[in-house]
Amino acid sequence: MKIELVGSSIGAGATRQNLTSYIINDCVAIDAGSLGLVVPLARQLAIQHVLLSHSHIDHVATLPIFLDNVFSPDRECPKVYASSNVWDCLARDVFNDRLWADLSGIALEEGQFYTPIELQSESTFKIAGLSITPVSVNHSVPTLGFLVEDDRVAILIASDTGPTERIWELARQQLFYSKLRAIFLECSYSNSYEWLAIKTAHLCPRLFAAEFAKIPLNLSILPIAVHLKGWLYETIEAELALLSLPGICFGDVVKTWDL
Ligand SMILES: [Zn+2]
Ligand SMILES: [Zn+2]
């Protein structure tokens, strides 16, 4: 399984992921924070499925741009997967003929920009050789993390979350756990802003470590810290490095993992 973190910062040496998007096996995207910025355009055209974890702007910002970039009446449109809460938000706040065109309305006359699919927590589905289970996590708006597996390996993308339980419970189940190779967990704030992490349902290094205590770690599981706030980046990085998590790496740098 190939997992890529899409970059979203501009300029020489820019490696931070200020907006969130993952691309798996070149054809499945999780979140569309920076998906519409990927070059060359052929890479966007290769994306057949876009899964949205929640409605926050750093996760959906370039969805309209992406859909516009890949639209053609002559080709199959991408499938977009989201919970009913996210669809409701996108209809009212994004595709509302003010911020962006109501693509579903246009679709009736001109061809489809996307096929909408509703995600349900803990309802597993299969796309592009992957088995994907969305799981509700604990964030300030309804949010899904994702358990993703193929025949050989599994990964956990927790998405934006504060302290949470159910996704760990499912990840500890033997069939999934035996294939688990990487955990992408957010760490938005530094320890001195734990109060803000709790208020906004995010994590700081202390809470990040407490989440990892909910699953037995071994050397074949890579802990990957993502979603570090730019204004606290160096502090969070230093505090995470002090945790006794072997192999911890930082996903805010543009990286690809071949697992
Ligand atoms: Zn969020
Ligand atoms: Zn976020």
Coordinates of C-alpha atoms and ligand atoms in Angstrom, one line a residue:
M1 CA 0.0 0.0 0.0
K2 CA 1.4 3.4 -1.0
I3 CA 0.4 6.3 1.2
E4 CA 1.3 9.9 0.3
L5 CA 0.8 13.0 2.3
V6 CA 0.0 15.9 -0.1
G7 CA 1.9 19.0 0.6
S8 CA 0.2 22.4 0.9
S9 CA 2.9 25.0 1.6
I10 CA 4.5 27.1 -1.1
G11 CA 8.1 28.2 -1.6
A12 CA 11.6 26.9 -1.4
G13 CA 11.9 24.1 1.2
A14 CA 8.2 24.3 2.0
T15 CA 7.3 20.9 3.4
R16 CA 4.5 21.5 5.9
Q17 CA 1.0 20.1 5.5
N18 CA -1.1 23.0 6.5
L19 CA -4.1 21.5 4.7
T20 CA -4.9 17.8 4.9
S21 CA -5.0 15.3 2.0
Y22 CA -3.7 11.8 1.7
I23 CA -3.4 9.8 -1.5
I24 CA -3.5 6.0 -1.3
N25 CA -2.2 3.9 -4.3
D26 CA -2.6 6.9 -6.6
C27 CA -6.3 6.6 -6.8
V28 CA -8.0 7.0 -3.4
A29 CA -7.8 10.4 -1.6
I30 CA -8.6 10.9 2.0
D31 CA -9.7 14.5 2.5
A32 CA -9.4 17.3 0.0
G33 CA -7.5 20.1 1.8
S34 CA -4.8 20.3 -0.8
L35 CA -6.0 17.7 -3.4
G36 CA -6.9 20.3 -6.0
L37 CA -3.4 21.7 -5.9
V38 CA -1.6 18.4 -6.9
V39 CA 0.5 18.6 -10.1
P40 CA 0.7 17.3 -12.8
L41 CA -3.1 17.4 -13.4
A42 CA -2.9 13.7 -14.5
R43 CA -2.4 12.9 -10.9
Q44 CA -5.7 14.5 -10.0
L45 CA -7.4 12.7 -13.0
A46 CA -6.2 9.4 -11.5
I47 CA -8.2 10.0 -8.3
Q48 CA -11.4 8.0 -8.5
H49 CA -12.5 8.1 -4.9
V50 CA -12.4 11.0 -2.4
L51 CA -13.3 10.2 1.3
L52 CA -14.0 13.2 3.5
S53 CA -13.3 12.9 7.3
H54 CA -15.2 16.0 8.3
S55 CA -16.3 19.4 7.2
H56 CA -13.5 21.6 8.5
I57 CA -11.9 23.8 5.8
D58 CA -8.4 22.4 6.1
H59 CA -9.9 19.1 5.0
V60 CA -12.3 20.2 2.2
A61 CA -10.7 23.5 1.0
T62 CA -9.8 22.4 -2.5
L63 CA -12.7 19.9 -3.1
P64 CA -14.5 22.4 -5.5
I65 CA -11.2 23.1 -7.3
F66 CA -10.4 19.4 -7.6
L67 CA -13.9 18.6 -9.0
D68 CA -13.6 21.5 -11.4
N69 CA -10.1 20.3 -12.5
V70 CA -11.1 16.8 -13.3
F71 CA -14.6 17.5 -14.8
S72 CA -15.3 16.3 -18.3
P73 CA -18.6 15.3 -19.7
D74 CA -16.7 12.5 -21.5
R75 CA -15.2 10.7 -18.5
E76 CA -16.6 9.0 -15.4
C77 CA -16.7 11.5 -12.5
P78 CA -15.1 10.8 -9.1
K79 CA -17.0 9.3 -6.3
V80 CA -17.1 11.5 -3.1
Y81 CA -17.8 9.8 0.2
A82 CA -18.9 11.7 3.3
S83 CA -21.2 11.4 6.3
S84 CA -24.7 13.0 6.1
N85 CA -23.4 15.8 8.4
V86 CA -20.6 16.7 5.9
W87 CA -23.0 16.5 2.9
D88 CA -25.4 18.8 4.7
C89 CA -22.6 21.3 5.4
L90 CA -21.2 21.1 1.8
A91 CA -24.7 21.8 0.4
R92 CA -25.4 24.7 2.7
D93 CA -21.9 26.3 3.0
V94 CA -19.9 25.4 -0.1
F95 CA -22.0 24.3 -3.1
N96 CA -24.6 27.0 -2.4
D97 CA -24.3 29.1 -5.6
R98 CA -22.4 31.7 -3.5
L99 CA -19.1 30.3 -2.4
W100 CA -19.2 27.8 -5.3
A101 CA -21.8 26.6 -7.8
D102 CA -24.3 24.0 -6.7
L103 CA -22.7 21.2 -8.7
S104 CA -25.6 18.8 -8.0
G105 CA -28.0 21.2 -9.7
I106 CA -25.8 21.7 -12.7
A107 CA -25.2 18.0 -12.9
L108 CA -28.8 17.4 -13.9
E109 CA -28.4 19.3 -17.1
E110 CA -24.7 19.1 -18.1
G111 CA -23.3 15.8 -16.7
Q112 CA -22.1 14.8 -13.3
F113 CA -19.3 16.5 -11.4
Y114 CA -19.2 13.8 -8.7
T115 CA -21.2 10.8 -7.4
P116 CA -22.1 11.4 -3.8
I117 CA -22.0 8.4 -1.4
E118 CA -23.0 8.6 2.2
L119 CA -20.6 7.1 4.8
Q120 CA -21.8 5.4 8.0
S121 CA -19.6 4.8 10.9
E122 CA -18.4 1.2 11.2
S123 CA -19.9 0.3 7.9
T124 CA -17.0 -1.3 5.9
F125 CA -16.9 -1.0 2.1
K126 CA -14.4 -2.0 -0.6
I127 CA -12.9 0.3 -3.3
A128 CA -9.9 0.0 -5.5
G129 CA -8.6 -3.2 -3.7
L130 CA -8.9 -1.6 -0.3
S131 CA -11.3 -2.4 2.5
I132 CA -12.2 0.8 4.4
T133 CA -14.0 1.2 7.7
P134 CA -15.0 4.7 8.8
V135 CA -15.1 5.1 12.6
S136 CA -16.5 8.1 14.5
V137 CA -13.9 9.9 16.5
N138 CA -14.1 12.7 19.0
H139 CA -13.8 16.1 17.4
S140 CA -15.7 19.4 17.6
V141 CA -17.8 18.4 14.6
P142 CA -18.9 14.9 13.5
T143 CA -15.7 13.3 12.2
L144 CA -14.7 9.9 10.9
G145 CA -11.3 8.3 11.2
F146 CA -10.5 5.4 8.8
L147 CA -9.2 1.9 9.1
V148 CA -7.8 1.0 5.7
E149 CA -6.5 -2.5 4.7
D150 CA -5.6 -4.6 1.7
D151 CA -4.6 -8.2 1.6
R152 CA -1.2 -7.6 3.2
V153 CA -1.2 -4.5 5.4
A154 CA -3.4 -2.1 7.3
I155 CA -3.2 1.5 8.4
L156 CA -5.1 3.7 10.8
I157 CA -5.8 7.3 9.9
A158 CA -7.4 8.8 13.0
S159 CA -8.2 12.2 11.4
D160 CA -8.8 15.2 13.7
T161 CA -9.6 13.9 17.1
G162 CA -9.3 14.5 20.8
P163 CA -9.0 11.5 23.2
T164 CA -11.1 8.7 21.6
E165 CA -11.8 5.0 22.2
R166 CA -13.8 3.2 19.5
I167 CA -11.2 3.4 16.7
W168 CA -8.6 1.9 19.0
E169 CA -10.9 -0.8 20.1
L170 CA -11.5 -1.8 16.5
A171 CA -7.8 -1.5 15.6
R172 CA -6.9 -3.9 18.4
Q173 CA -9.0 -6.7 16.9
Q174 CA -6.7 -9.5 15.8
L175 CA -7.3 -9.6 12.1
F176 CA -6.7 -5.9 11.7
Y177 CA -3.9 -5.6 14.3
S178 CA -1.8 -8.4 12.8
K179 CA -1.6 -6.4 9.5
L180 CA -1.2 -2.9 11.1
R181 CA 1.9 -1.1 9.8
A182 CA 1.2 2.6 10.4
I183 CA -0.9 4.9 12.6
F184 CA -1.4 8.5 11.4
L185 CA -2.4 10.5 14.5
E186 CA -2.9 14.2 14.8
C187 CA -0.9 16.3 17.3
S188 CA -2.2 19.8 16.8
Y189 CA -0.9 21.7 19.8
S190 CA 2.1 21.7 22.2
N191 CA 1.7 20.6 25.8
S192 CA 1.4 24.2 27.1
Y193 CA -1.7 24.5 24.9
E194 CA -3.3 21.3 26.2
W195 CA -6.3 23.5 27.4
L196 CA -6.8 24.6 23.8
A197 CA -6.4 21.0 22.5
I198 CA -9.1 19.9 24.9
K199 CA -11.4 22.8 24.1
T200 CA -11.2 22.1 20.3
A201 CA -11.0 18.3 20.5
H202 CA -7.5 17.9 19.3
L203 CA -4.3 16.4 20.8
C204 CA -1.0 17.7 22.3
P205 CA 2.0 15.4 22.8
R206 CA 0.9 14.4 26.3
L207 CA -2.6 13.4 25.0
F208 CA -1.0 11.9 21.8
A209 CA 1.1 9.5 24.1
A210 CA -2.1 8.6 26.0
E211 CA -3.8 7.6 22.8
F212 CA -0.9 5.4 21.7
A213 CA -1.1 3.7 25.1
K214 CA -4.5 2.3 23.9
I215 CA -2.9 0.0 21.4
P216 CA 0.1 -2.4 21.9
L217 CA 2.9 -1.0 19.8
N218 CA 5.6 -3.2 18.2
L219 CA 8.4 -2.3 15.9
S220 CA 6.4 -3.1 12.7
I221 CA 3.9 -0.3 13.5
L222 CA 5.1 3.2 12.5
P223 CA 3.7 6.0 14.7
I224 CA 3.3 9.1 12.4
A225 CA 2.4 12.5 13.8
V226 CA 0.3 14.7 11.5
H227 CA -1.6 18.0 11.7
L228 CA 1.0 19.9 13.7
K229 CA -0.1 23.6 13.9
G230 CA 2.4 25.8 12.0
W231 CA 2.9 28.4 14.7
L232 CA 3.8 25.6 17.3
Y233 CA 5.5 23.2 14.9
E234 CA 9.0 23.2 16.4
T235 CA 7.8 23.0 20.0
I236 CA 5.4 20.1 19.2
E237 CA 8.2 18.3 17.2
A238 CA 10.6 18.7 20.2
E239 CA 8.0 17.5 22.7
L240 CA 7.0 14.5 20.5
A241 CA 10.7 13.5 20.2
L242 CA 10.9 13.2 24.0
L243 CA 8.1 10.5 24.0
S244 CA 9.4 7.0 24.1
L245 CA 7.7 6.0 20.9
P246 CA 10.2 4.1 18.8
G247 CA 10.3 5.1 15.1
I248 CA 8.1 8.1 15.5
C249 CA 8.1 10.2 12.4
F250 CA 6.5 13.5 11.3
G251 CA 4.0 13.4 8.6
D252 CA 3.9 17.2 8.1
V253 CA 6.8 16.8 5.7
V254 CA 5.8 15.6 2.3
K255 CA 6.5 11.9 2.3
T256 CA 5.4 8.7 0.7
W257 CA 5.3 5.4 2.6
D258 CA 5.4 2.1 0.7
L259 CA 4.1 -0.5 3.2
Ligands
ZN1 ZN -11.0 19.5 12.3
ZN2 ZN -7.9 19.7 10.6

